[in-house]
């Protein structure tokens, strides 16, 4: 944990890169940062780490962090492209140029169903085969290939009728005969 805190402190001013920046199913408003034709289907943070390393930069991978508009695809990569206002490397001019270079790498190394198996998460046993695509409610944008530690994969996916499920859960938590029946019994005894 000491190493993680040191990395977090060292990288707090570095650029954050999320998978949704390169997702071709998303609009600019929904988080995409590159052109539609440069984006890919199902980008994963682990692949972004590989892209950053191929550029000669040092990434810090934070598998538990999520973008506010992409809760189902966890993972954030921190990259230092400037140090004291000067570029770390001559190959990368600015943040947007970094995004374009990562997008080019991702296009030449597309995500496939076995890609999530490359990332080992502590506490999760490695599956023998890739997970099936998550159950996606109508209108939601969730990739068909997700990391093994994605909240969209736990519990069999997301329900289509969230309100109904919440009501059933709440009714199951209430004690039987709550309130009024017990009050009537006390009144009858008097």
GROMACS .gro file of N, CA and C in nm, residues 179-189:
model
   33
  179UNK      N    1  -4.539  -0.236   1.223
  179UNK     CA    2  -4.611  -0.119   1.271
  179UNK      C    3  -4.754  -0.143   1.314
  180UNK      N    4  -4.849  -0.134   1.225
  180UNK     CA    5  -4.990  -0.124   1.260
  180UNK      C    6  -5.046  -0.248   1.329
  181UNK      N    7  -5.010  -0.369   1.290
  181UNK     CA    8  -5.063  -0.490   1.351
  181UNK      C    9  -5.018  -0.501   1.496
  182UNK      N   10  -4.895  -0.468   1.526
  182UNK     CA   11  -4.844  -0.474   1.662
  182UNK      C   12  -4.915  -0.371   1.750
  183UNK      N   13  -4.942  -0.256   1.696
  183UNK     CA   14  -5.011  -0.151   1.772
  183UNK      C   15  -5.152  -0.197   1.807
  184UNK      N   16  -5.222  -0.267   1.716
  184UNK     CA   17  -5.357  -0.316   1.743
  184UNK      C   18  -5.357  -0.420   1.855
  185UNK      N   19  -5.257  -0.509   1.856
  185UNK     CA   20  -5.250  -0.612   1.960
  185UNK      C   21  -5.233  -0.547   2.097
  186UNK      N   22  -5.152  -0.444   2.107
  186UNK     CA   23  -5.130  -0.377   2.235
  186UNK      C   24  -5.258  -0.310   2.283
  187UNK      N   25  -5.335  -0.252   2.191
  187UNK     CA   26  -5.459  -0.185   2.227
  187UNK      C   27  -5.562  -0.285   2.276
  188UNK      N   28  -5.567  -0.404   2.215
  188UNK     CA   29  -5.665  -0.505   2.255
  188UNK      C   30  -5.639  -0.556   2.395
  189UNK      N   31  -5.515  -0.563   2.439
  189UNK     CA   32  -5.482  -0.614   2.571
  189UNK      C   33  -5.528  -0.519   2.681
   0.00000   0.00000   0.00000
